[in-house]
Amino acid sequence: SRSQYEHAIAVLVGKAPAGFAIAPVEGPLPEAIVPVTLPSTLLERRPDIAAAERRVAAANAAIGAAQAARFPVLGLTASAGFRRSDIADLITAPSRYWSLGPTLAATIFDAGAKKAAVGQAQASWEQAVATYRQTVLVAFQEVEDNLAAARYLDAAAAEQAAAVAAAAEAETIAENQYRAGTVSYLNVVTAQATHLAARRTANDLAARRLVAAVLLAKNAGGSVSAPKIP
């Protein structure tokens, strides 16, 4: 699993998995520092929100294009030529003509197609707006979920640290009692198992806190804090 994680990180940083390695860290897991609150402007960095916002802008522009297509097209043209039908008069100056003026092009009857195109563009815009709103709401939900998870995991980690300390003290007491001959070694083994289980739970909480911090950074659109490596 560790090798697969290394390979995935290598791909994310743009390196070949075969030539990428992360040295293992001895000791306790690094502590993840998660802020209590985050500015909502961080969500603007999320690719899905930026894409949804651009789709709204494109749909809005499409409404203008469809609306403009309903009106006649006015353009300026220039033309020149001859207007005599007699071949002998084609080379005379009075037979030449030229004109410069506007031309008007419009569809006489389109059975409401252009009006329907405007309605379609407006409906597409409303759909894009609804999608954008839903994308933003989902982003807020994901960030709030991870903030709540980080907060509760911090509280759980503090309680578990006290449990680890108490289990370590109980193990020490059991060892002293065994040395004094007042209890059997089974009491020591039981205390050691309890201490080990408490430490494993503490490590599990530390890992879950790191995952929550990473997910928070991902859902917020970028890094919000850096893990403190002891």
Short mmCIF file of C-alpha atoms in Angstrom, two decimals:
data_model
loop_
_atom_site.label_atom_id
_atom_site.label_comp_id
_atom_site.label_asym_id
_atom_site.label_seq_id
_atom_site.Cartn_x
_atom_site.Cartn_y
_atom_site.Cartn_z
CA SER A 1 0.00 0.00 0.00
CA ARG A 2 2.83 2.38 0.78
CA SER A 3 4.44 1.76 -2.61
CA GLN A 4 1.14 2.41 -4.36
CA TYR A 5 0.72 5.67 -2.47
CA GLU A 6 4.24 6.70 -3.46
CA HIS A 7 3.47 5.96 -7.10
CA ALA A 8 0.26 7.99 -6.94
CA ILE A 9 2.13 10.94 -5.40
CA ALA A 10 4.81 10.66 -8.09
CA VAL A 11 2.16 10.99 -10.79
CA LEU A 12 0.64 14.02 -9.05
CA VAL A 13 4.00 15.82 -8.92
CA GLY A 14 4.84 14.87 -12.51
CA LYS A 15 7.61 12.35 -11.91
CA ALA A 16 8.16 8.76 -12.95
CA PRO A 17 7.04 6.35 -10.20
CA ALA A 18 10.23 4.27 -10.55
CA GLY A 19 12.45 7.21 -9.64
CA PHE A 20 10.36 8.64 -6.81
CA ALA A 21 10.54 7.69 -3.15
CA ILE A 22 9.52 9.15 0.19
CA ALA A 23 11.62 8.26 3.22
CA PRO A 24 9.60 6.77 6.10
CA VAL A 25 9.20 8.94 9.18
CA GLU A 26 9.94 7.29 12.49
CA GLY A 27 7.95 8.13 15.57
CA PRO A 28 4.40 9.46 15.89
CA LEU A 29 2.40 10.63 12.90
CA PRO A 30 2.69 14.31 12.00
CA GLU A 31 0.09 16.58 13.52
CA ALA A 32 -2.36 18.13 11.08
CA ILE A 33 -3.12 21.78 11.75
CA VAL A 34 -6.62 22.62 10.53
CA PRO A 35 -8.00 26.19 10.76
CA VAL A 36 -11.23 26.74 12.64
CA THR A 37 -12.79 28.82 9.86
CA LEU A 38 -12.01 29.38 6.19
CA PRO A 39 -12.91 32.29 3.89
CA SER A 40 -15.53 31.32 1.32
CA THR A 41 -13.45 32.98 -1.41
CA LEU A 42 -11.18 29.91 -1.33
CA LEU A 43 -13.90 27.98 -3.14
CA GLU A 44 -13.35 30.13 -6.22
CA ARG A 45 -10.17 28.10 -6.80
CA ARG A 46 -12.11 24.86 -7.24
CA PRO A 47 -12.06 23.73 -10.89
CA ASP A 48 -15.68 22.55 -10.83
CA ILE A 49 -16.94 25.92 -9.55
CA ALA A 50 -14.82 27.86 -12.06
CA ALA A 51 -16.07 25.64 -14.90
CA ALA A 52 -19.71 26.04 -13.82
CA GLU A 53 -19.30 29.82 -13.63
CA ARG A 54 -17.83 29.93 -17.14
CA ARG A 55 -20.72 27.83 -18.43
CA VAL A 56 -23.15 30.40 -17.02
CA ALA A 57 -21.26 33.19 -18.78
CA ALA A 58 -21.26 31.25 -22.05
CA ALA A 59 -24.99 30.58 -21.78
CA ASN A 60 -25.62 34.25 -21.10
CA ALA A 61 -23.63 35.19 -24.20
CA ALA A 62 -25.62 32.65 -26.21
CA ILE A 63 -28.84 34.48 -25.27
CA GLY A 64 -27.45 37.69 -26.71
CA ALA A 65 -26.40 35.94 -29.91
CA ALA A 66 -29.81 34.31 -30.34
CA GLN A 67 -31.57 37.61 -29.64
CA ALA A 68 -29.43 39.44 -32.17
CA ALA A 69 -30.17 36.81 -34.81
CA ARG A 70 -33.87 37.78 -34.73
CA PHE A 71 -33.19 41.24 -36.20
CA PRO A 72 -32.33 42.06 -39.84
CA VAL A 73 -28.71 42.21 -40.86
CA LEU A 74 -27.66 45.65 -42.14
CA GLY A 75 -24.43 45.99 -44.09
CA LEU A 76 -22.65 48.48 -46.34
CA THR A 77 -21.79 47.37 -49.87
CA ALA A 78 -20.16 48.96 -52.91
CA SER A 79 -20.63 47.87 -56.51
CA ALA A 80 -19.62 49.06 -59.97
CA GLY A 81 -20.19 47.93 -63.56
CA PHE A 82 -21.83 48.70 -66.90
CA ARG A 83 -25.52 49.23 -67.59
CA ARG A 84 -25.60 49.47 -71.41
CA SER A 85 -26.87 46.58 -73.43
CA ASP A 86 -25.26 47.71 -76.68
CA ILE A 87 -21.81 46.23 -77.07
CA ALA A 88 -20.55 49.38 -78.77
CA ASP A 89 -21.44 51.50 -75.76
CA LEU A 90 -19.81 49.29 -73.10
CA ILE A 91 -16.54 51.17 -73.27
CA THR A 92 -18.07 54.65 -72.99
CA ALA A 93 -17.96 56.54 -69.75
CA PRO A 94 -21.73 57.22 -69.46
CA SER A 95 -22.42 53.50 -69.41
CA ARG A 96 -20.48 52.96 -66.16
CA TYR A 97 -22.30 53.08 -62.84
CA TRP A 98 -21.39 52.65 -59.21
CA SER A 99 -23.29 52.54 -55.98
CA LEU A 100 -22.49 52.72 -52.29
CA GLY A 101 -25.14 52.16 -49.70
CA PRO A 102 -26.71 49.85 -47.12
CA THR A 103 -28.14 46.45 -47.79
CA LEU A 104 -30.76 44.83 -45.66
CA ALA A 105 -31.13 41.06 -45.25
CA ALA A 106 -33.90 39.49 -43.23
CA THR A 107 -35.92 36.33 -43.17
CA ILE A 108 -39.51 37.05 -44.13
CA PHE A 109 -41.01 34.02 -42.41
CA ASP A 110 -39.24 31.47 -40.21
CA ALA A 111 -42.25 29.95 -38.41
CA GLY A 112 -40.94 31.21 -35.03
CA ALA A 113 -37.62 29.38 -35.26
CA LYS A 114 -35.52 32.35 -34.12
CA LYS A 115 -37.89 33.14 -31.28
CA ALA A 116 -37.69 29.51 -30.20
CA ALA A 117 -33.90 29.71 -30.38
CA VAL A 118 -33.97 32.62 -27.94
CA GLY A 119 -36.18 30.62 -25.59
CA GLN A 120 -33.86 27.66 -25.84
CA ALA A 121 -30.85 29.86 -25.02
CA GLN A 122 -32.65 31.28 -21.99
CA ALA A 123 -33.55 27.79 -20.80
CA SER A 124 -29.92 26.71 -21.20
CA TRP A 125 -28.85 29.72 -19.14
CA GLU A 126 -31.30 28.85 -16.37
CA GLN A 127 -30.00 25.28 -16.37
CA ALA A 128 -26.40 26.53 -16.16
CA VAL A 129 -27.32 28.82 -13.27
CA ALA A 130 -29.03 25.97 -11.41
CA THR A 131 -26.01 23.73 -11.97
CA TYR A 132 -23.67 26.47 -10.75
CA ARG A 133 -25.76 27.02 -7.61
CA GLN A 134 -25.82 23.29 -6.88
CA THR A 135 -22.06 23.01 -7.43
CA VAL A 136 -21.43 25.81 -4.95
CA LEU A 137 -23.77 24.28 -2.36
CA VAL A 138 -22.06 20.90 -2.68
CA ALA A 139 -18.68 22.60 -2.26
CA PHE A 140 -19.86 24.31 0.94
CA GLN A 141 -21.19 20.98 2.23
CA GLU A 142 -17.90 19.19 1.57
CA VAL A 143 -15.87 21.91 3.30
CA GLU A 144 -18.21 22.03 6.30
CA ASP A 145 -18.11 18.22 6.58
CA ASN A 146 -14.33 18.21 6.71
CA LEU A 147 -14.18 21.13 9.15
CA ALA A 148 -16.59 19.29 11.45
CA ALA A 149 -14.62 16.06 11.08
CA ALA A 150 -11.38 17.84 11.92
CA ARG A 151 -12.94 19.50 14.96
CA TYR A 152 -14.42 16.31 16.39
CA LEU A 153 -11.32 14.28 15.61
CA ASP A 154 -9.20 16.85 17.46
CA ALA A 155 -11.40 16.46 20.52
CA ALA A 156 -11.30 12.67 20.21
CA ALA A 157 -7.51 12.72 19.88
CA ALA A 158 -7.18 14.76 23.06
CA GLU A 159 -9.37 12.29 24.97
CA GLN A 160 -7.47 9.35 23.50
CA ALA A 161 -4.15 10.87 24.55
CA ALA A 162 -5.43 10.88 28.12
CA ALA A 163 -6.50 7.25 27.70
CA VAL A 164 -3.03 6.31 26.46
CA ALA A 165 -1.43 8.02 29.46
CA ALA A 166 -3.77 6.22 31.84
CA ALA A 167 -3.09 2.86 30.15
CA ALA A 168 0.66 3.43 30.39
CA GLU A 169 0.35 4.23 34.08
CA ALA A 170 -1.76 1.09 34.64
CA GLU A 171 0.88 -0.98 32.88
CA THR A 172 3.60 0.47 35.10
CA ILE A 173 1.57 -0.29 38.21
CA ALA A 174 0.96 -3.87 37.07
CA GLU A 175 4.68 -4.39 36.43
CA ASN A 176 5.58 -3.04 39.89
CA GLN A 177 2.97 -5.28 41.50
CA TYR A 178 4.34 -8.27 39.62
CA ARG A 179 7.87 -7.50 40.74
CA ALA A 180 6.56 -7.23 44.31
CA GLY A 181 4.91 -10.62 43.93
CA THR A 182 1.40 -9.43 44.59
CA VAL A 183 -0.06 -10.26 41.17
CA SER A 184 0.61 -12.74 38.41
CA TYR A 185 2.19 -11.91 35.10
CA LEU A 186 -1.25 -12.22 33.48
CA ASN A 187 -2.11 -8.84 34.98
CA VAL A 188 0.95 -7.36 33.31
CA VAL A 189 0.04 -8.88 29.95
CA THR A 190 -3.53 -7.57 30.24
CA ALA A 191 -2.27 -4.06 31.06
CA GLN A 192 0.15 -4.19 28.15
CA ALA A 193 -2.61 -5.26 25.76
CA THR A 194 -4.80 -2.41 26.99
CA HIS A 195 -1.94 0.06 26.53
CA LEU A 196 -1.24 -1.25 23.02
CA ALA A 197 -4.92 -0.99 22.03
CA ALA A 198 -5.03 2.61 23.29
CA ARG A 199 -1.93 3.52 21.30
CA ARG A 200 -3.33 1.90 18.15
CA THR A 201 -6.55 3.88 18.54
CA ALA A 202 -4.53 7.06 18.98
CA ASN A 203 -2.58 6.34 15.79
CA ASP A 204 -5.82 5.63 13.94
CA LEU A 205 -7.24 8.98 15.06
CA ALA A 206 -4.04 10.73 13.98
CA ALA A 207 -4.29 9.14 10.53
CA ARG A 208 -7.96 10.12 10.24
CA ARG A 209 -7.06 13.70 11.18
CA LEU A 210 -4.46 13.79 8.41
CA VAL A 211 -6.99 12.45 5.90
CA ALA A 212 -9.51 15.06 7.00
CA ALA A 213 -6.92 17.81 6.57
CA VAL A 214 -6.06 16.61 3.07
CA LEU A 215 -9.73 16.37 2.07
CA LEU A 216 -10.33 19.84 3.47
CA ALA A 217 -7.52 21.24 1.33
CA LYS A 218 -8.89 19.40 -1.71
CA ASN A 219 -12.47 20.56 -1.19
CA ALA A 220 -11.38 24.14 -0.46
CA GLY A 221 -9.58 24.31 -3.78
CA GLY A 222 -6.02 24.29 -2.50
CA SER A 223 -3.75 24.11 0.52
CA VAL A 224 -5.15 25.66 3.68
CA SER A 225 -2.37 24.61 6.06
CA ALA A 226 0.78 22.56 6.12
CA PRO A 227 1.18 19.52 8.37
CA LYS A 228 3.62 20.11 11.22
CA ILE A 229 6.29 17.45 10.96
CA PRO A 230 7.99 16.73 14.32
#
